[in-house]
């Protein structure tokens, strides 16, 4: 094959697309805006790279919410089990943690990325870093900003894997949106996902509790309930428990200006049990009794005083109920630059089932720049790999079809 394929974006989706093209015998040029590829991937693995999850595929697929059916098609070709097998083929062992999450044996992203890049280079993939994509020139060439000035590259079959809008310092800044909307590609605004929220804390609570963890709690919003941990921040609240509910919370704030999240500070106790313990307080102070009998201290105890009025704190039955359904009024998401991931992006109506843009034949999209979102737990990474697999194979098929028609 004489045609070179172009991949723009060096995250998991772009690298996977490049691999599928190279496996098919296509010469691949991969362009990346940052000084090296995989920067967000490496950052995601700093606390232990959660690559995927071991739960049943039907349960796994449901994690993608309104776009579950779209993502399911990707996972059908490259799902969690195939991803693990692919990692093992790179010489990286994996294991399943107690939560069902899957990790590399060394827990780090760097060994996996090094092995992968070695294989890609051996397959002939050429990497061009510090090349920021600017869109298309009038003649259809791809425009790149480079340290030596703007560079034009003839456009062949192209895979765009430019990321979403979170962690812009690592390359995912959403700057690609204008280039696509200028070509009449429909793009939903990028918004935070897996993000923290703002709450108007009192100065007293903020000064005493910002930075404090909230362990072993549960939260409810509408019909959704999750259990885990969170952390009080200067601006509000964040953490794994909050991220699990961030999509519906974000959407409610966008629609109504606020969302009321109900915290359960004592998920292992029912209201009657808590009320019985509170009734035995005697002459002890409320703070001492909560700490000694219910292990409510620090930020948890502070939240009771922050969110409940004095009359409720003084009433045993109402306080017991309040500890189980403590209302937190969320007024805004934290900025997208702080979010773990983003939602929004190229709308699925703009691409076909092979992830090729309807308005730009020969241009494919993959990864977080498409309009879907996923919770933490390996779901985001798995779908990024899977979408790159789909786009790469589709780009390869298009090149082979062209070659066949030119013979």
Tab-separated table of C-alpha atoms in Angstrom:
chain	number	residue	atom	x	y	z
A	1	UNK	CA	0.000	0.000	0.000
A	2	UNK	CA	1.368	3.412	-0.951
A	3	UNK	CA	-1.063	5.667	0.946
A	4	UNK	CA	0.032	6.833	4.377
A	5	UNK	CA	-2.607	7.077	7.070
A	6	UNK	CA	-2.646	9.973	9.492
A	7	UNK	CA	-3.579	9.729	13.156
A	8	UNK	CA	-3.870	12.927	15.156
A	9	UNK	CA	-3.686	12.479	18.925
A	10	UNK	CA	-1.363	10.248	20.941
A	11	UNK	CA	-3.658	8.980	23.679
A	12	UNK	CA	-4.988	5.406	23.957
A	13	UNK	CA	-7.579	5.869	21.177
A	14	UNK	CA	-5.088	7.328	18.710
A	15	UNK	CA	-2.368	4.820	19.507
A	16	UNK	CA	-4.817	1.929	19.107
A	17	UNK	CA	-6.001	3.275	15.753
A	18	UNK	CA	-2.369	3.563	14.645
A	19	UNK	CA	-1.728	-0.021	15.705
A	20	UNK	CA	-4.638	-1.427	13.713
A	21	UNK	CA	-3.567	0.502	10.609
A	22	UNK	CA	0.051	-0.607	10.945
A	23	UNK	CA	-1.001	-4.216	11.482
A	24	UNK	CA	-2.818	-3.997	8.146
A	25	UNK	CA	0.349	-2.974	6.355
A	26	UNK	CA	-0.384	0.758	6.167
A	27	UNK	CA	2.340	3.340	6.798
A	28	UNK	CA	1.187	5.566	9.664
A	29	UNK	CA	2.164	9.092	10.709
A	30	UNK	CA	0.934	10.010	14.194
A	31	UNK	CA	0.865	13.682	15.198
A	32	UNK	CA	0.752	14.838	18.821
A	33	UNK	CA	0.585	18.395	20.163
A	34	UNK	CA	2.548	17.677	23.334
A	35	UNK	CA	6.284	16.899	23.586
A	36	UNK	CA	5.472	13.198	24.094
A	37	UNK	CA	2.497	10.881	23.630
A	38	UNK	CA	0.305	9.331	26.305
A	39	UNK	CA	0.651	12.108	28.877
A	40	UNK	CA	-2.899	11.919	30.207
A	41	UNK	CA	-2.666	8.121	30.193
A	42	UNK	CA	0.446	8.312	32.358
A	43	UNK	CA	-1.199	10.788	34.725
A	44	UNK	CA	-4.256	8.548	35.044
A	45	UNK	CA	-1.967	5.759	36.209
A	46	UNK	CA	-0.190	7.747	38.897
A	47	UNK	CA	-2.372	6.365	41.671
A	48	UNK	CA	-2.562	2.904	40.100
A	49	UNK	CA	-3.666	2.354	36.521
A	50	UNK	CA	-7.248	1.074	36.576
A	51	UNK	CA	-7.327	-0.255	33.031
A	52	UNK	CA	-10.762	-1.921	32.971
A	53	UNK	CA	-13.290	-3.844	35.094
A	54	UNK	CA	-14.049	-7.552	35.426
A	55	UNK	CA	-17.829	-7.350	35.813
A	56	UNK	CA	-20.227	-9.023	33.358
A	57	UNK	CA	-20.285	-7.316	29.963
A	58	UNK	CA	-24.003	-6.426	30.195
A	59	UNK	CA	-23.402	-4.629	33.500
A	60	UNK	CA	-20.221	-3.076	32.144
A	61	UNK	CA	-21.982	-1.731	29.052
A	62	UNK	CA	-24.795	-0.190	31.097
A	63	UNK	CA	-22.244	2.129	32.743
A	64	UNK	CA	-22.262	4.331	29.642
A	65	UNK	CA	-25.773	5.646	30.261
A	66	UNK	CA	-27.588	7.159	27.320
A	67	UNK	CA	-24.845	6.108	24.895
A	68	UNK	CA	-24.663	2.495	26.085
A	69	UNK	CA	-25.877	1.094	22.766
A	70	UNK	CA	-23.240	3.049	20.822
A	71	UNK	CA	-20.389	2.025	23.109
A	72	UNK	CA	-21.680	-1.573	23.181
A	73	UNK	CA	-20.908	-1.827	19.468
A	74	UNK	CA	-17.278	-0.866	20.165
A	75	UNK	CA	-17.001	-3.283	23.068
A	76	UNK	CA	-18.345	-6.097	20.914
A	77	UNK	CA	-15.111	-5.957	18.919
A	78	UNK	CA	-12.683	-4.986	21.686
A	79	UNK	CA	-14.181	-5.386	25.142
A	80	UNK	CA	-12.638	-5.792	28.600
A	81	UNK	CA	-11.489	-9.383	28.072
A	82	UNK	CA	-9.824	-8.623	24.755
A	83	UNK	CA	-8.205	-5.545	26.278
A	84	UNK	CA	-6.670	-7.671	29.041
A	85	UNK	CA	-5.443	-10.217	26.505
A	86	UNK	CA	-3.920	-7.396	24.451
A	87	UNK	CA	-2.097	-6.081	27.540
A	88	UNK	CA	-0.801	-9.565	28.329
A	89	UNK	CA	0.483	-9.806	24.750
A	90	UNK	CA	2.591	-6.725	25.475
A	91	UNK	CA	4.200	-8.675	28.319
A	92	UNK	CA	2.281	-6.854	31.069
A	93	UNK	CA	0.513	-9.020	33.655
A	94	UNK	CA	-2.791	-7.860	35.136
A	95	UNK	CA	-4.802	-8.726	38.204
A	96	UNK	CA	-8.344	-8.200	39.475
A	97	UNK	CA	-8.614	-6.176	42.676
A	98	UNK	CA	-11.114	-6.769	45.468
A	99	UNK	CA	-13.525	-4.280	43.869
A	100	UNK	CA	-13.452	-6.089	40.530
A	101	UNK	CA	-11.264	-3.427	38.955
A	102	UNK	CA	-8.400	-4.591	36.747
A	103	UNK	CA	-4.855	-3.251	37.155
A	104	UNK	CA	-1.443	-3.946	35.630
A	105	UNK	CA	0.590	-6.060	38.058
A	106	UNK	CA	3.017	-3.183	38.652
A	107	UNK	CA	0.069	-0.756	39.004
A	108	UNK	CA	1.812	1.737	36.713
A	109	UNK	CA	1.059	3.015	33.218
A	110	UNK	CA	4.657	3.656	32.147
A	111	UNK	CA	5.754	0.021	31.519
A	112	UNK	CA	2.656	-0.615	29.404
A	113	UNK	CA	3.141	2.569	27.386
A	114	UNK	CA	6.846	1.850	26.822
A	115	UNK	CA	6.124	-1.664	25.554
A	116	UNK	CA	3.344	-0.382	23.325
A	117	UNK	CA	5.403	2.407	21.765
A	118	UNK	CA	8.236	-0.030	21.129
A	119	UNK	CA	5.831	-2.272	19.218
A	120	UNK	CA	4.345	0.629	17.264
A	121	UNK	CA	7.758	1.928	16.200
A	122	UNK	CA	8.809	-1.577	15.175
A	123	UNK	CA	5.653	-1.710	13.026
A	124	UNK	CA	6.731	1.478	11.247
A	125	UNK	CA	4.563	4.097	12.947
A	126	UNK	CA	6.265	7.485	12.710
A	127	UNK	CA	5.699	9.917	15.592
A	128	UNK	CA	5.638	13.695	15.165
A	129	UNK	CA	5.422	15.499	18.512
A	130	UNK	CA	4.920	19.203	19.129
A	131	UNK	CA	2.544	19.255	16.159
A	132	UNK	CA	-0.705	20.929	17.150
A	133	UNK	CA	-3.503	20.363	14.664
A	134	UNK	CA	-5.152	23.585	13.430
A	135	UNK	CA	-7.665	22.173	10.953
A	136	UNK	CA	-7.626	22.100	7.179
A	137	UNK	CA	-6.105	24.470	4.646
A	138	UNK	CA	-8.059	25.673	1.625
A	139	UNK	CA	-6.584	22.880	-0.513
A	140	UNK	CA	-7.611	20.220	2.009
A	141	UNK	CA	-4.167	19.792	3.568
A	142	UNK	CA	-3.877	19.324	7.308
A	143	UNK	CA	-2.477	22.339	9.138
A	144	UNK	CA	-0.123	21.893	12.089
A	145	UNK	CA	1.517	24.464	14.333
A	146	UNK	CA	5.085	23.381	15.064
A	147	UNK	CA	8.056	24.991	16.832
A	148	UNK	CA	9.414	25.959	13.403
A	149	UNK	CA	6.164	27.426	12.129
A	150	UNK	CA	3.034	26.177	10.407
A	151	UNK	CA	3.331	22.950	8.463
A	152	UNK	CA	0.980	21.581	5.813
A	153	UNK	CA	0.541	17.818	5.447
A	154	UNK	CA	-1.362	16.243	2.546
A	155	UNK	CA	-4.532	14.706	3.945
A	156	UNK	CA	-5.121	11.040	3.341
A	157	UNK	CA	-7.338	8.805	5.450
A	158	UNK	CA	-7.260	10.446	8.884
A	159	UNK	CA	-8.186	9.375	12.395
A	160	UNK	CA	-8.857	12.212	14.844
A	161	UNK	CA	-8.323	11.186	18.476
A	162	UNK	CA	-7.908	14.583	20.088
A	163	UNK	CA	-9.417	13.969	23.525
A	164	UNK	CA	-12.031	15.929	25.398
A	165	UNK	CA	-11.684	19.092	27.432
A	166	UNK	CA	-10.294	17.978	30.791
A	167	UNK	CA	-6.662	18.304	31.877
A	168	UNK	CA	-5.740	20.809	29.137
A	169	UNK	CA	-2.179	21.018	30.463
A	170	UNK	CA	-1.733	17.453	29.212
A	171	UNK	CA	-3.143	18.175	25.771
A	172	UNK	CA	-6.906	17.603	26.051
A	173	UNK	CA	-8.044	21.203	25.634
A	174	UNK	CA	-10.938	20.828	23.171
A	175	UNK	CA	-9.309	23.294	20.754
A	176	UNK	CA	-10.301	21.033	17.855
A	177	UNK	CA	-13.981	21.993	18.124
A	178	UNK	CA	-13.798	25.085	15.925
A	179	UNK	CA	-12.095	23.212	13.077
A	180	UNK	CA	-14.908	20.659	12.978
A	181	UNK	CA	-17.813	23.048	13.429
A	182	UNK	CA	-16.373	25.103	10.554
A	183	UNK	CA	-16.928	21.978	8.431
A	184	UNK	CA	-20.562	21.688	9.630
A	185	UNK	CA	-19.821	18.786	11.980
A	186	UNK	CA	-22.260	18.837	14.913
A	187	UNK	CA	-20.436	19.104	18.240
A	188	UNK	CA	-22.133	19.108	21.636
A	189	UNK	CA	-20.483	21.552	24.076
A	190	UNK	CA	-17.803	19.948	26.230
A	191	UNK	CA	-18.785	19.818	29.907
A	192	UNK	CA	-17.141	18.347	33.028
A	193	UNK	CA	-17.612	14.672	33.879
A	194	UNK	CA	-16.328	12.840	36.945
A	195	UNK	CA	-16.015	16.241	38.537
A	196	UNK	CA	-16.338	18.080	41.817
A	197	UNK	CA	-19.105	20.528	42.707
A	198	UNK	CA	-19.383	23.893	44.384
A	199	UNK	CA	-21.259	24.437	47.650
A	200	UNK	CA	-21.584	27.725	49.500
A	201	UNK	CA	-19.909	26.628	52.733
A	202	UNK	CA	-19.855	28.965	55.698
A	203	UNK	CA	-16.444	30.429	56.474
A	204	UNK	CA	-16.427	28.548	59.794
A	205	UNK	CA	-16.984	25.157	58.141
A	206	UNK	CA	-14.586	25.861	55.276
A	207	UNK	CA	-11.787	26.869	57.634
A	208	UNK	CA	-12.262	23.809	59.863
A	209	UNK	CA	-13.083	21.072	57.339
A	210	UNK	CA	-11.672	21.830	53.883
A	211	UNK	CA	-9.431	18.948	52.904
A	212	UNK	CA	-11.098	16.505	55.335
A	213	UNK	CA	-12.215	13.095	54.035
A	214	UNK	CA	-15.716	11.692	54.345
A	215	UNK	CA	-15.271	7.929	54.551
A	216	UNK	CA	-17.868	5.166	54.362
A	217	UNK	CA	-20.815	7.307	53.347
A	218	UNK	CA	-23.545	7.029	50.724
A	219	UNK	CA	-25.272	9.577	48.532
A	220	UNK	CA	-28.579	9.705	46.709
A	221	UNK	CA	-29.762	11.862	43.865
A	222	UNK	CA	-33.121	11.005	42.370
A	223	UNK	CA	-33.170	7.252	41.798
A	224	UNK	CA	-29.367	6.983	41.762
A	225	UNK	CA	-27.496	5.923	44.892
A	226	UNK	CA	-23.804	5.277	45.399
A	227	UNK	CA	-21.573	4.415	48.306
A	228	UNK	CA	-17.935	5.281	48.863
A	229	UNK	CA	-15.792	8.202	49.918
A	230	UNK	CA	-15.647	11.925	49.249
A	231	UNK	CA	-13.621	14.890	50.378
A	232	UNK	CA	-14.658	18.348	51.514
A	233	UNK	CA	-12.909	21.004	49.454
A	234	UNK	CA	-12.567	24.733	49.849
A	235	UNK	CA	-15.159	25.181	47.135
A	236	UNK	CA	-17.469	22.222	47.795
A	237	UNK	CA	-17.107	18.466	47.499
A	238	UNK	CA	-15.453	15.894	45.243
A	239	UNK	CA	-14.202	12.296	45.261
A	240	UNK	CA	-15.172	8.903	43.923
A	241	UNK	CA	-18.650	8.900	45.449
A	242	UNK	CA	-19.431	12.285	43.912
A	243	UNK	CA	-17.974	11.342	40.535
A	244	UNK	CA	-20.337	8.352	40.385
A	245	UNK	CA	-23.310	10.737	40.411
A	246	UNK	CA	-21.724	13.661	38.593
A	247	UNK	CA	-23.584	13.242	35.283
A	248	UNK	CA	-27.134	13.626	36.604
A	249	UNK	CA	-26.007	16.247	39.131
A	250	UNK	CA	-24.362	18.305	36.380
A	251	UNK	CA	-27.401	18.046	34.138
A	252	UNK	CA	-29.757	19.061	36.956
A	253	UNK	CA	-27.677	22.138	37.734
A	254	UNK	CA	-27.661	23.082	34.051
A	255	UNK	CA	-31.459	22.788	33.936
A	256	UNK	CA	-32.434	24.234	37.319
A	257	UNK	CA	-29.440	26.156	38.618
A	258	UNK	CA	-28.835	23.786	41.530
A	259	UNK	CA	-29.071	20.167	42.673
A	260	UNK	CA	-29.707	18.824	46.161
A	261	UNK	CA	-27.603	15.777	46.969
A	262	UNK	CA	-28.653	13.700	49.969
A	263	UNK	CA	-25.790	12.295	52.038
A	264	UNK	CA	-26.104	9.288	54.297
A	265	UNK	CA	-23.396	9.676	56.926
A	266	UNK	CA	-24.239	6.330	58.584
A	267	UNK	CA	-25.123	3.848	55.821
A	268	UNK	CA	-24.617	0.867	58.143
A	269	UNK	CA	-27.308	2.061	60.590
A	270	UNK	CA	-31.013	2.678	60.152
A	271	UNK	CA	-32.877	5.721	61.497
A	272	UNK	CA	-34.417	3.866	64.467
A	273	UNK	CA	-31.030	2.572	65.575
A	274	UNK	CA	-29.476	6.021	65.360
A	275	UNK	CA	-32.383	7.619	67.216
A	276	UNK	CA	-32.028	5.034	70.010
A	277	UNK	CA	-28.328	5.831	70.381
A	278	UNK	CA	-28.993	9.579	70.397
A	279	UNK	CA	-31.669	9.164	73.073
A	280	UNK	CA	-29.032	7.779	75.456
A	281	UNK	CA	-26.952	10.924	75.337
A	282	UNK	CA	-27.575	11.972	78.956
A	283	UNK	CA	-25.529	14.945	80.098
A	284	UNK	CA	-22.773	14.537	77.539
A	285	UNK	CA	-22.309	17.147	74.853
A	286	UNK	CA	-23.737	16.337	71.445
A	287	UNK	CA	-20.273	16.365	69.885
A	288	UNK	CA	-18.880	13.901	72.424
A	289	UNK	CA	-21.864	11.589	72.100
A	290	UNK	CA	-21.788	11.586	68.292
A	291	UNK	CA	-18.084	10.817	68.339
A	292	UNK	CA	-18.099	8.083	70.966
A	293	UNK	CA	-21.300	6.286	70.011
A	294	UNK	CA	-21.683	6.833	66.261
A	295	UNK	CA	-18.114	7.656	65.194
A	296	UNK	CA	-19.342	10.970	63.817
A	297	UNK	CA	-16.521	13.451	64.172
A	298	UNK	CA	-14.446	15.816	62.085
A	299	UNK	CA	-16.041	16.756	58.767
A	300	UNK	CA	-19.017	14.429	59.295
A	301	UNK	CA	-19.970	16.122	62.549
A	302	UNK	CA	-19.230	19.474	60.973
A	303	UNK	CA	-21.626	18.735	58.144
A	304	UNK	CA	-24.463	18.100	60.593
A	305	UNK	CA	-24.000	21.542	62.087
A	306	UNK	CA	-23.473	23.121	58.671
A	307	UNK	CA	-26.583	21.663	57.032
A	308	UNK	CA	-29.107	21.226	59.847
A	309	UNK	CA	-30.746	23.988	61.849
A	310	UNK	CA	-30.455	24.200	65.673
A	311	UNK	CA	-33.981	22.871	66.205
A	312	UNK	CA	-33.175	19.724	64.214
A	313	UNK	CA	-29.899	19.221	66.065
A	314	UNK	CA	-31.781	19.402	69.357
A	315	UNK	CA	-34.468	16.885	68.336
A	316	UNK	CA	-33.404	13.228	68.567
A	317	UNK	CA	-35.764	11.897	65.882
A	318	UNK	CA	-35.087	14.708	63.418
A	319	UNK	CA	-31.326	14.532	63.930
A	320	UNK	CA	-31.386	10.772	63.353
A	321	UNK	CA	-33.219	11.264	60.077
A	322	UNK	CA	-31.008	14.197	59.110
A	323	UNK	CA	-27.863	12.096	59.453
A	324	UNK	CA	-29.304	9.720	56.838
A	325	UNK	CA	-30.627	12.309	54.361
A	326	UNK	CA	-28.348	15.302	54.863
A	327	UNK	CA	-29.070	17.843	52.118
A	328	UNK	CA	-26.129	19.385	50.251
A	329	UNK	CA	-27.077	22.157	47.855
A	330	UNK	CA	-24.753	22.021	44.840
A	331	UNK	CA	-24.673	25.227	42.821
A	332	UNK	CA	-22.132	24.573	40.056
A	333	UNK	CA	-19.638	22.080	38.696
A	334	UNK	CA	-15.980	22.805	39.180
A	335	UNK	CA	-14.224	23.951	35.977
A	336	UNK	CA	-13.742	21.398	33.212
A	337	UNK	CA	-9.964	21.799	33.485
A	338	UNK	CA	-10.173	20.162	36.943
A	339	UNK	CA	-12.445	17.291	35.866
A	340	UNK	CA	-11.195	13.758	35.374
A	341	UNK	CA	-12.977	13.579	32.032
A	342	UNK	CA	-15.527	15.400	29.937
A	343	UNK	CA	-18.854	14.811	28.225
A	344	UNK	CA	-20.003	16.288	24.956
A	345	UNK	CA	-18.069	16.316	21.707
A	346	UNK	CA	-18.715	15.067	18.187
A	347	UNK	CA	-22.332	13.941	18.137
A	348	UNK	CA	-23.118	10.420	17.011
A	349	UNK	CA	-25.454	11.744	14.329
A	350	UNK	CA	-22.321	13.185	12.716
A	351	UNK	CA	-20.583	9.819	12.314
A	352	UNK	CA	-21.544	6.485	10.839
A	353	UNK	CA	-21.254	3.121	12.608
A	354	UNK	CA	-17.570	2.985	11.613
A	355	UNK	CA	-16.990	6.376	13.293
A	356	UNK	CA	-16.384	8.136	9.975
A	357	UNK	CA	-17.635	11.718	9.756
A	358	UNK	CA	-20.620	11.980	7.424
A	359	UNK	CA	-19.561	15.411	6.210
A	360	UNK	CA	-15.889	14.445	5.775
A	361	UNK	CA	-15.480	11.032	4.128
A	362	UNK	CA	-12.153	9.458	5.055
A	363	UNK	CA	-11.980	11.258	8.399
A	364	UNK	CA	-12.697	9.139	11.478
A	365	UNK	CA	-13.112	10.106	15.149
A	366	UNK	CA	-12.221	8.114	18.248
A	367	UNK	CA	-11.940	8.429	21.991
A	368	UNK	CA	-13.136	11.125	24.322
A	369	UNK	CA	-13.759	13.665	21.551
A	370	UNK	CA	-16.971	11.758	20.775
A	371	UNK	CA	-20.149	12.578	22.707
A	372	UNK	CA	-20.188	9.948	25.467
A	373	UNK	CA	-19.070	9.709	29.068
A	374	UNK	CA	-18.197	7.030	31.583
A	375	UNK	CA	-17.660	6.758	35.322
A	376	UNK	CA	-14.274	6.035	36.843
A	377	UNK	CA	-13.431	2.372	37.298
A	378	UNK	CA	-11.731	1.546	33.998
A	379	UNK	CA	-14.766	2.287	31.846
A	380	UNK	CA	-13.387	5.442	30.245
A	381	UNK	CA	-10.089	3.856	29.243
A	382	UNK	CA	-11.726	0.687	27.938
A	383	UNK	CA	-14.048	2.604	25.633
A	384	UNK	CA	-11.204	4.826	24.418
A	385	UNK	CA	-9.200	1.741	23.436
A	386	UNK	CA	-12.282	0.158	21.862
A	387	UNK	CA	-13.236	3.218	19.820
A	388	UNK	CA	-9.661	3.493	18.537
A	389	UNK	CA	-9.862	-0.164	17.542
A	390	UNK	CA	-13.084	0.483	15.597
A	391	UNK	CA	-11.824	3.655	13.904
A	392	UNK	CA	-8.452	2.135	13.049
A	393	UNK	CA	-10.003	-0.931	11.466
A	394	UNK	CA	-12.491	1.208	9.547
A	395	UNK	CA	-9.728	3.493	8.268
A	396	UNK	CA	-7.756	0.420	7.197
A	397	UNK	CA	-10.773	-0.973	5.345
A	398	UNK	CA	-11.219	2.323	3.498
A	399	UNK	CA	-7.592	2.338	2.365
A	400	UNK	CA	-7.808	-1.274	1.211
A	401	UNK	CA	-11.006	-0.487	-0.688
A	402	UNK	CA	-9.286	2.418	-2.438
A	403	UNK	CA	-6.325	0.244	-3.336
A	404	UNK	CA	-8.580	-2.425	-4.740
A	405	UNK	CA	-10.493	0.073	-6.893
A	406	UNK	CA	-7.259	1.548	-8.255
A	407	UNK	CA	-5.873	-1.751	-9.481
